[in-house]
Coordinates of C-alpha atoms in Angstrom, one line a residue:
X13 CA 86.8 65.0 144.2
X14 CA 85.3 68.6 144.4
X15 CA 88.7 69.8 145.7
X16 CA 90.4 68.5 142.6
X17 CA 87.9 70.3 140.4
X18 CA 88.3 73.6 142.2
X19 CA 92.1 73.4 142.3
X20 CA 93.8 76.2 140.3
X21 CA 96.1 74.8 137.6
X22 CA 99.8 75.0 138.4
X23 CA 100.5 77.1 135.3
X24 CA 98.2 79.8 136.7
X25 CA 98.9 79.4 140.4
X26 CA 102.7 79.9 140.1
X27 CA 102.7 83.2 138.1
X28 CA 99.8 84.5 140.1
X29 CA 101.7 83.9 143.4
X30 CA 104.8 85.5 141.9
X31 CA 102.8 88.6 140.7
X32 CA 100.9 88.9 143.9
X33 CA 104.0 88.9 146.0
X34 CA 105.3 91.9 144.0
X35 CA 102.3 93.8 142.6
X36 CA 99.3 92.3 144.5
X37 CA 97.7 91.3 141.2
X38 CA 97.1 87.6 141.7
X39 CA 93.3 87.8 141.8
X40 CA 93.1 89.8 138.5
X41 CA 95.5 87.3 136.8
X42 CA 93.6 84.3 138.0
X43 CA 90.3 85.8 137.0
X44 CA 91.5 86.8 133.5
X45 CA 93.3 83.6 132.7
X46 CA 90.2 81.6 133.6
X47 CA 87.9 83.8 131.5
X48 CA 85.6 81.7 129.4
X49 CA 85.6 82.0 125.6
X50 CA 82.7 80.5 123.6
X51 CA 83.7 77.8 121.2
X52 CA 82.4 78.5 117.7
X53 CA 84.4 78.7 114.4
X54 CA 82.8 82.0 113.4
X55 CA 84.3 83.7 116.5
X56 CA 87.8 83.2 115.0
X57 CA 87.2 85.3 112.0
X58 CA 88.2 88.5 113.8
X59 CA 91.4 86.8 114.8
X60 CA 92.5 86.8 111.1
X61 CA 92.4 90.6 111.1
X62 CA 94.3 90.8 114.4
X63 CA 97.1 88.4 113.3
X64 CA 97.3 90.1 109.9
X65 CA 97.8 93.4 111.6
X66 CA 100.6 92.0 113.8
X67 CA 102.3 90.6 110.6
X68 CA 101.8 94.0 109.0
X69 CA 103.6 95.7 111.8
X70 CA 106.5 93.3 111.8
X71 CA 107.1 93.3 108.0
X72 CA 106.5 97.0 107.8
X73 CA 109.2 97.6 110.3
X74 CA 111.6 95.6 108.2
X75 CA 110.7 97.6 105.0
X76 CA 111.2 101.0 106.7
X77 CA 114.9 100.2 107.2
X78 CA 115.5 100.3 103.5
X79 CA 112.7 102.4 101.9
X80 CA 113.6 106.0 101.0
X81 CA 110.4 108.2 100.8
X82 CA 111.9 110.8 98.5
X83 CA 110.6 112.1 95.2
X84 CA 114.1 113.3 94.2
X85 CA 114.9 112.0 90.7
X86 CA 117.9 109.7 90.2
X87 CA 119.2 107.5 87.4
X88 CA 118.6 103.8 88.1
X89 CA 121.8 101.8 88.4
X90 CA 120.6 98.6 90.0
X91 CA 120.6 95.0 88.8
X92 CA 117.3 95.1 86.9
X93 CA 118.6 95.6 83.4
X94 CA 115.4 96.8 81.6
X95 CA 115.4 99.9 83.8
X96 CA 119.1 100.7 83.6
X97 CA 119.6 104.5 83.3
X98 CA 115.9 105.3 83.6
X99 CA 115.1 108.4 85.6
X100 CA 112.9 107.6 88.6
X101 CA 112.2 108.8 92.1
X102 CA 114.3 107.6 95.0
X103 CA 111.2 106.0 96.5
X104 CA 110.8 103.8 93.4
X105 CA 114.5 103.1 93.3
X106 CA 114.6 102.0 96.9
X107 CA 111.5 99.8 96.3
X108 CA 113.5 98.1 93.5
X109 CA 116.5 97.8 95.8
X110 CA 114.3 96.0 98.4
X111 CA 113.0 93.7 95.8
X112 CA 116.3 92.7 94.1
X113 CA 119.2 93.5 96.4
X114 CA 118.0 93.2 100.1
X115 CA 118.2 89.6 101.3
X116 CA 114.6 88.5 101.9
X117 CA 113.3 91.9 100.8
X118 CA 111.0 90.7 98.1
X119 CA 109.5 88.1 100.4
X120 CA 108.9 90.8 103.1
X121 CA 107.4 93.2 100.5
X122 CA 105.0 90.5 99.3
X123 CA 104.1 89.3 102.8
X124 CA 103.3 92.9 103.7
X125 CA 101.1 93.3 100.7
X126 CA 99.3 90.0 101.2
X127 CA 98.8 90.7 104.9
X128 CA 97.3 94.1 104.0
X129 CA 94.8 92.4 101.8
X130 CA 94.0 89.8 104.4
X131 CA 93.7 92.5 107.2
X132 CA 90.9 94.3 105.4
X133 CA 89.3 91.0 104.3
X134 CA 89.4 89.7 107.9
X135 CA 87.8 92.9 109.3
X136 CA 85.1 92.8 106.6
X137 CA 84.2 89.1 107.2
X138 CA 84.3 89.6 111.0
X139 CA 82.0 92.7 110.7
X140 CA 79.6 90.7 108.5
X141 CA 79.5 87.9 111.1
X142 CA 78.7 90.5 113.8
X143 CA 76.1 92.1 111.7
X144 CA 74.2 89.0 110.6
X145 CA 74.2 87.5 114.1
X146 CA 73.1 90.8 115.8
X147 CA 76.2 90.9 118.0
X148 CA 76.2 94.8 117.7
X149 CA 73.2 95.2 120.0
X150 CA 73.3 96.5 123.5
X151 CA 75.8 96.7 125.2
X152 CA 78.2 96.5 122.2
X153 CA 77.2 99.5 120.2
X154 CA 80.4 101.4 121.1
X155 CA 82.6 98.4 120.0
X156 CA 80.6 98.3 116.7
X157 CA 81.3 101.9 116.1
X158 CA 85.0 101.3 116.8
X159 CA 84.9 98.5 114.2
X160 CA 83.4 100.7 111.6
X161 CA 86.1 103.4 112.2
X162 CA 88.8 100.7 112.0
X163 CA 87.5 99.5 108.7
X164 CA 87.4 103.1 107.3
X165 CA 91.0 103.8 108.5
X166 CA 92.2 100.5 107.1
X167 CA 91.0 101.7 103.6
X168 CA 93.0 104.9 104.0
X169 CA 96.0 103.0 105.3
X170 CA 95.9 100.8 102.3
X171 CA 95.6 103.7 99.9
X172 CA 98.7 105.5 101.4
X173 CA 100.8 102.3 101.4
X174 CA 99.7 101.4 97.9
X175 CA 101.0 104.7 96.7
X176 CA 104.5 104.7 98.3
X177 CA 106.5 102.7 95.6
X178 CA 105.7 105.5 93.1
X179 CA 105.4 103.1 90.2
X180 CA 103.1 103.6 87.3
X181 CA 100.3 101.6 88.7
X182 CA 100.2 103.3 92.1
X183 CA 100.6 106.6 90.4
X184 CA 97.4 106.0 88.4
X185 CA 95.6 105.5 91.8
X186 CA 97.2 108.7 93.1
X187 CA 95.9 110.5 90.0
X188 CA 92.4 109.4 90.8
X189 CA 92.9 110.5 94.5
X190 CA 93.9 113.9 93.3
X191 CA 90.9 114.1 91.0
X192 CA 88.5 113.2 93.7
X193 CA 90.0 115.6 96.2
X194 CA 90.0 118.6 93.8
X195 CA 86.4 117.9 92.8
X196 CA 85.1 118.5 96.3
X197 CA 83.1 121.8 96.5
X198 CA 84.7 124.7 98.4
X199 CA 87.5 122.7 100.1
X200 CA 88.8 120.6 97.2
X201 CA 91.6 122.9 96.1
X202 CA 92.7 123.4 99.7
X203 CA 92.8 119.6 100.4
X204 CA 94.8 119.0 97.2
X205 CA 97.3 121.7 98.0
X206 CA 97.6 120.3 101.6
X207 CA 98.3 116.8 100.3
X208 CA 100.6 117.6 97.3
X209 CA 102.1 120.8 98.5
X210 CA 101.4 122.6 95.2
X211 CA 100.9 121.5 91.6
X212 CA 100.3 117.8 91.0
X213 CA 102.2 115.7 91.6
X214 CA 104.8 117.9 93.3
X215 CA 107.6 116.5 95.5
X216 CA 105.9 116.1 98.8
X217 CA 103.1 113.5 98.4
X218 CA 105.3 110.4 98.9
X219 CA 106.9 111.8 102.1
X220 CA 103.6 112.9 103.5
X221 CA 101.9 109.6 102.7
X222 CA 104.9 107.8 104.3
X223 CA 104.4 109.7 107.5
X224 CA 100.7 108.9 107.5
X225 CA 101.3 105.3 106.6
X226 CA 103.9 104.4 109.2
X227 CA 103.1 106.7 112.1
X228 CA 99.8 108.5 112.3
X229 CA 97.3 105.9 110.9
X230 CA 99.0 102.8 112.5
X231 CA 99.1 104.6 115.8
X232 CA 95.3 105.3 115.6
X233 CA 94.7 101.7 114.5
X234 CA 96.7 100.3 117.3
X235 CA 94.8 102.5 119.9
X236 CA 91.4 101.5 118.4
X237 CA 92.3 97.8 118.2
X238 CA 93.4 98.0 121.9
X239 CA 90.2 99.7 122.9
X240 CA 88.2 97.1 120.8
X241 CA 90.0 94.2 122.6
X242 CA 89.5 95.7 126.0
X243 CA 85.8 96.3 125.5
X244 CA 85.5 92.8 124.2
X245 CA 87.3 91.4 127.2
X246 CA 85.3 93.4 129.8
X247 CA 81.9 92.7 128.3
X248 CA 80.3 89.3 128.3
X249 CA 81.1 87.3 125.1
X250 CA 78.3 86.6 122.7
X251 CA 77.6 83.0 122.0
X252 CA 75.6 81.0 119.5
X253 CA 72.3 79.6 120.8
X254 CA 72.5 76.1 122.1
X255 CA 72.1 73.8 125.1
X256 CA 72.5 75.6 128.5
X257 CA 73.4 78.9 126.8
X258 CA 71.6 81.9 128.1
X259 CA 72.1 85.7 128.4
X260 CA 73.5 85.1 131.9
X261 CA 76.3 82.6 131.3
X262 CA 79.0 81.8 128.8
X263 CA 79.6 78.2 127.7
X264 CA 83.1 77.4 126.4
X265 CA 86.7 76.9 127.4
X266 CA 89.0 79.1 129.6
X267 CA 91.5 81.5 128.1
X268 CA 94.3 79.5 129.6
X269 CA 95.2 76.9 128.4
X270 CA 92.5 76.1 125.8
X271 CA 91.9 79.4 124.0
X272 CA 95.6 80.5 124.3
X273 CA 96.7 77.3 122.6
X274 CA 94.1 77.6 119.9
X275 CA 94.9 81.3 119.3
X276 CA 98.7 80.6 119.1
X277 CA 98.1 77.8 116.6
X278 CA 95.8 80.0 114.6
X279 CA 98.4 82.8 114.5
X280 CA 101.0 80.4 113.1
X281 CA 98.5 79.1 110.6
X282 CA 97.8 82.7 109.4
X283 CA 101.5 83.5 109.3
X284 CA 102.1 80.3 107.2
X285 CA 99.3 81.2 104.7
X286 CA 100.6 84.7 104.2
X287 CA 104.2 83.4 103.9
X288 CA 103.1 80.8 101.4
X289 CA 101.2 83.3 99.3
X290 CA 104.2 85.7 99.4
X291 CA 106.5 82.8 98.3
X292 CA 104.4 81.2 95.5
X293 CA 101.9 83.9 94.3
X294 CA 103.4 87.1 92.9
X295 CA 101.7 90.3 93.7
X296 CA 102.4 93.9 92.6
X297 CA 105.6 93.4 90.4
X298 CA 106.5 97.1 90.4
X299 CA 109.5 96.5 88.1
X300 CA 107.2 95.6 85.3
X301 CA 105.2 98.8 85.6
X302 CA 108.1 101.3 85.5
X303 CA 108.3 104.6 87.3
X304 CA 105.3 106.9 87.5
X305 CA 105.2 110.0 85.2
X306 CA 102.0 112.0 84.8
X307 CA 102.3 111.8 81.0
X308 CA 102.2 107.9 80.9
X309 CA 99.0 105.9 80.9
X310 CA 98.3 102.2 81.0
X311 CA 95.4 99.9 80.2
X312 CA 94.0 97.2 82.5
X313 CA 95.2 98.6 85.7
X314 CA 93.3 97.5 88.8
X315 CA 93.5 98.7 92.4
X316 CA 93.6 96.3 95.4
X317 CA 90.3 94.6 96.0
X318 CA 89.1 96.8 98.8
X319 CA 89.3 99.9 96.5
X320 CA 87.6 98.1 93.6
X321 CA 84.1 99.3 94.4
X322 CA 85.2 103.0 94.2
X323 CA 86.8 102.3 90.9
X324 CA 83.6 100.7 89.7
X325 CA 81.4 103.6 90.9
X326 CA 83.6 106.0 88.9
X327 CA 83.4 103.9 85.8
X328 CA 79.6 103.5 86.0
X329 CA 78.7 107.1 86.7
X330 CA 77.4 109.1 83.7
X331 CA 79.4 112.2 82.8
X332 CA 77.2 114.6 84.7
X333 CA 78.3 118.0 85.9
X334 CA 76.5 121.1 87.2
X335 CA 77.6 124.5 86.2
X336 CA 76.5 127.0 88.8
X337 CA 74.5 130.0 87.4
X338 CA 74.6 128.4 84.0
X339 CA 78.3 129.1 83.4
X340 CA 81.5 127.1 84.1
X341 CA 83.3 130.3 85.2
X342 CA 81.0 130.7 88.2
X343 CA 81.8 127.2 89.5
X344 CA 81.4 123.6 88.3
X345 CA 80.3 120.6 90.4
X346 CA 81.7 117.5 88.6
X347 CA 78.9 115.1 89.8
X348 CA 80.5 112.3 87.8
X349 CA 83.3 112.4 90.4
X350 CA 81.7 113.6 93.6
X351 CA 78.8 111.2 93.6
X352 CA 80.8 108.0 93.0
X353 CA 83.6 109.1 95.3
X354 CA 81.3 110.0 98.3
X355 CA 77.9 108.3 97.9
X356 CA 78.6 104.6 97.8
X357 CA 81.2 104.7 100.6
X358 CA 79.1 107.1 102.6
X359 CA 76.0 104.9 102.2
X360 CA 77.9 101.8 103.4
X361 CA 79.8 103.3 106.3
X362 CA 77.1 105.5 107.5
X363 CA 74.6 102.7 107.2
X364 CA 76.8 100.4 109.2
X365 CA 77.4 103.1 111.9
X366 CA 73.7 103.9 112.3
X367 CA 72.2 100.5 112.0
X368 CA 72.3 99.4 115.7
X369 CA 70.5 102.6 116.6
X370 CA 68.0 102.5 113.8
X371 CA 67.1 98.9 114.6
X372 CA 66.7 99.9 118.3
X373 CA 64.4 102.8 117.2
X374 CA 62.3 100.6 115.0
X375 CA 61.9 97.6 117.4
X376 CA 62.1 99.4 120.7
X377 CA 64.5 96.7 121.9
X378 CA 66.7 98.1 124.7
X379 CA 67.5 94.7 126.3
X380 CA 71.0 93.4 126.6
X381 CA 71.8 90.6 124.1
X382 CA 74.5 88.1 124.8
X383 CA 73.2 85.2 122.7
X384 CA 73.7 85.8 119.0
X385 CA 70.9 85.3 116.4
X386 CA 70.9 82.8 113.6
X387 CA 70.7 85.0 110.4
X388 CA 67.6 83.2 109.3
X389 CA 65.7 84.3 112.4
X390 CA 65.9 88.0 111.6
X391 CA 65.0 87.8 107.9
X392 CA 64.8 91.6 107.3
X393 CA 68.2 92.3 108.8
X394 CA 69.8 89.4 106.8
X395 CA 68.1 90.6 103.6
X396 CA 69.3 94.2 104.1
X397 CA 72.9 92.9 104.7
X398 CA 72.8 90.7 101.5
X399 CA 71.4 93.7 99.5
X400 CA 74.3 95.9 100.7
X401 CA 76.8 93.2 99.8
X402 CA 75.2 92.9 96.3
X403 CA 75.5 96.7 95.9
X404 CA 79.1 96.5 96.9
X405 CA 79.7 93.4 94.7
X406 CA 78.3 95.0 91.5
X407 CA 80.5 98.1 91.9
X408 CA 83.5 95.9 92.7
X409 CA 82.9 93.7 89.6
X410 CA 82.4 96.7 87.3
X411 CA 85.6 98.2 88.4
X412 CA 87.1 95.7 85.9
X413 CA 84.6 96.4 83.1
X414 CA 87.4 97.0 80.6
X415 CA 88.9 93.6 81.5
X416 CA 85.5 91.9 81.3
X417 CA 84.9 93.5 77.9
X418 CA 88.3 92.5 76.6
X419 CA 88.4 88.9 77.8
X420 CA 84.8 88.0 77.1
X421 CA 84.5 90.0 73.9
X422 CA 81.6 92.1 75.1
X423 CA 81.0 95.7 74.2
X424 CA 82.5 98.0 76.9
X425 CA 79.5 100.3 76.6
X426 CA 77.1 97.4 77.2
X427 CA 79.0 96.3 80.3
X428 CA 78.6 99.8 81.6
X429 CA 74.9 100.0 80.8
X430 CA 74.2 96.6 82.4
X431 CA 76.2 97.7 85.5
X432 CA 74.2 100.8 85.8
X433 CA 71.0 98.8 85.9
X434 CA 72.4 96.1 88.2
X435 CA 73.5 98.5 90.8
X436 CA 69.8 99.3 91.5
X437 CA 68.1 96.0 90.4
X438 CA 70.6 93.7 92.0
X439 CA 70.2 94.8 95.6
X440 CA 66.4 94.8 95.3
X441 CA 66.4 91.2 93.9
X442 CA 68.9 90.1 96.6
X443 CA 66.7 91.5 99.3
X444 CA 63.6 89.7 98.1
X445 CA 65.3 86.4 97.5
X446 CA 67.2 86.4 100.8
X447 CA 64.0 87.3 102.7
X448 CA 62.1 84.4 101.2
X449 CA 65.1 82.0 101.8
X450 CA 65.1 83.0 105.5
X451 CA 61.4 82.2 105.8
X452 CA 62.0 78.9 104.1
X453 CA 64.8 78.0 106.4
X454 CA 62.6 79.0 109.4
X455 CA 59.8 76.6 108.1
X456 CA 62.4 73.9 107.8
X457 CA 63.4 74.4 111.5
X458 CA 59.7 74.4 112.5
X459 CA 59.2 71.1 110.6
X460 CA 62.2 69.5 112.3
X461 CA 60.9 70.6 115.7
X462 CA 57.3 69.4 114.9
X463 CA 58.1 66.1 113.1
X464 CA 61.8 65.3 113.7
X465 CA 64.4 64.5 111.1
X466 CA 64.2 62.0 108.3
X467 CA 65.5 58.6 109.4
X468 CA 65.7 56.9 106.0
X469 CA 63.3 54.2 107.2
X470 CA 60.1 53.6 105.2
X471 CA 57.0 52.2 106.9
X472 CA 53.7 51.0 105.5
X473 CA 50.6 52.0 107.5
X474 CA 47.7 49.5 108.0
X475 CA 45.7 51.1 105.2
X476 CA 48.6 50.7 102.8
X477 CA 50.2 54.1 102.7
X478 CA 54.0 54.4 102.8
X479 CA 55.6 57.0 105.0
X480 CA 59.1 57.8 106.2
X481 CA 59.8 57.5 109.9
X482 CA 61.0 60.7 111.5
X483 CA 63.1 60.7 114.7
X484 CA 63.6 63.5 117.2
X485 CA 66.6 65.8 116.5
X486 CA 69.7 65.5 118.6
X487 CA 69.5 67.5 121.8
X488 CA 72.2 70.1 120.8
X489 CA 70.5 70.6 117.4
X490 CA 67.1 71.1 119.0
X491 CA 68.5 73.5 121.6
X492 CA 70.2 75.5 118.8
X493 CA 66.9 75.8 117.0
X494 CA 64.9 76.6 120.1
X495 CA 67.3 79.5 120.9
X496 CA 65.2 81.5 118.4
X497 CA 63.7 84.7 119.9
X498 CA 61.0 86.7 118.2
X499 CA 62.2 90.1 116.9
X500 CA 60.8 92.7 119.3
X501 CA 58.0 94.9 118.0
X502 CA 56.7 98.2 119.3
X503 CA 53.2 98.3 120.8
X504 CA 51.3 100.0 118.0
X505 CA 47.6 99.2 118.9
X506 CA 45.3 102.2 119.5
X507 CA 43.5 102.5 122.8
X508 CA 39.7 102.5 123.2
X509 CA 39.5 106.2 122.3
X510 CA 41.4 105.4 119.0
X511 CA 44.6 107.2 120.1
X512 CA 47.9 105.6 119.1
X513 CA 50.5 105.0 121.8
X514 CA 53.0 107.8 122.7
X515 CA 55.7 108.0 120.0
X516 CA 53.4 106.5 117.4
X517 CA 51.6 109.7 116.6
X518 CA 52.2 112.1 113.7
X519 CA 53.8 111.2 110.3
X520 CA 57.1 110.0 111.8
X521 CA 55.3 108.0 114.5
X522 CA 53.1 106.3 111.9
X523 CA 56.1 105.5 109.8
X524 CA 57.9 104.0 112.8
X525 CA 54.8 101.9 113.6
X526 CA 54.6 100.5 110.1
X527 CA 58.3 99.8 110.0
X528 CA 58.1 98.0 113.4
X529 CA 55.2 95.8 112.3
X530 CA 57.1 94.8 109.1
X531 CA 60.6 94.3 110.7
X532 CA 59.6 92.8 114.1
X533 CA 57.3 90.0 115.3
X534 CA 57.5 86.2 114.8
X535 CA 57.3 85.3 111.1
X536 CA 57.3 81.5 111.4
X537 CA 56.6 80.1 114.9
X538 CA 58.7 77.0 115.7
X539 CA 55.5 74.9 116.4
X540 CA 54.2 75.7 112.9
X541 CA 55.6 72.7 111.0
X542 CA 54.6 71.8 107.5
X543 CA 52.2 69.0 108.7
X544 CA 50.5 66.7 106.3
X545 CA 48.3 64.8 108.8
X546 CA 51.0 62.2 109.6
X547 CA 52.7 63.9 112.5
X548 CA 51.2 61.7 115.2
X549 CA 51.7 58.6 113.0
X550 CA 55.4 59.4 112.4
X551 CA 55.9 59.9 116.1
X552 CA 54.1 56.7 117.1
X553 CA 56.0 54.6 114.6
X554 CA 59.3 56.2 115.5
X555 CA 58.6 55.3 119.1
X556 CA 58.0 51.6 118.3
X557 CA 54.3 51.5 117.6
X558 CA 53.3 49.7 114.3
X559 CA 55.5 46.9 113.2
X560 CA 54.4 46.8 109.5
X561 CA 57.1 45.8 107.1
X562 CA 59.8 48.4 106.4
X563 CA 62.3 49.4 103.8
X564 CA 65.5 51.2 104.6
X565 CA 67.4 53.3 102.1

């Protein structure tokens, strides 16, 4: 029987032998094909981003065969009658040709656009999962930084691709890009000249964005994704706490055949969803917008969702500017553009990049972590994450303040004033509410561990009191709860001479000690259930003690 269990599957043994006879790589192939992957739905969130990127590469290759990245003006002579004879760039004309004349062109265009939206969304959700479960901790800090860089590059990749059709909507976004670039102190004019090759809009921006969009940024993304996958493969996988799961093992299914089959099916599912959206849900109908000209404006234009928070920050910012030396001729800093363009994105991305190291500095936790946290078990981290999401969400929502005002018949000024308040009040409220919710959920876990779960059976005690019988939780649920580990806290107690520990002295050390006391430690111990004096009675009855009359519901 043991020989059968240890037998290598034929699907692995055959290719391994073939490879070993030629390259001597049988052991590596066997080891990697039998690599264990933990089984939890949240671990598949990152797969969405990976599969969307593959679809982006395939559909983008198709589109490059017909797209002409030129700003040379031509008179349109295609099948779309409303634009007949209109002067437009060759880039816009070729985008119309792909949409109306190339077989399957509109489907590929829309699949490419939907895949781009899903790519950024998949990375965002995957990063949130990693953050809230603490999967960025040692030894995965490098992979976390790669993920932050990937997300930043994806935003730039989306901006360059969004601008390529040279329609009126994308041109409006390009105008904002030019305004942000030229507002930067000292280097703004140089960056603008480098991008546009002279006066805005010039004739070079579309060809330059095209080179960035199809060559440079995808090449960097591909290299970083490969590095991300290699590091993930080499390092031990994180797993959710549960029965028999520790920092020294991985419980799950092997890469071949279980995970390979699951991943293949999930790729086809992602492809089907993107193809379905591209078929039935119209996106970016460039023929309705017309070609871009700097003199034309439009109302109600909105960027893709991942750029909405930058739009919102620009709309909420008061019209502040700083004239150096009291005169505009000496130099003007347009704070109304610089702050919304740099501060929100800088806060989010810099905070994400530094968080693993800041948490390590506050807690002193330098251990390796291969078992993920439940978000409720680190309430401060979870509250910080929800506060950041609220900050982002307010800016994203107020990026459409004109649409909100028009459709709900609210003053545009009042939506702006309320947004300015919410961008500060919202994250603070989100932090407090989330923190209290996490503590409440911890108390619920402690109650289940102490008293068990409600059975729906009502018992009457000898003295006439009615209680509900509690039964022990299932083994896997209890193991999942007992996987909780206290957040590490620095030793901050003074010695007998009243001297704080090394590193806890001075203003910075005292601040670190206070932060460690607040952030770390056990908030609600698992054995601290919400007892009401009936714990023993519940347990005795649940185990078959008293046989008073019962009611079930």
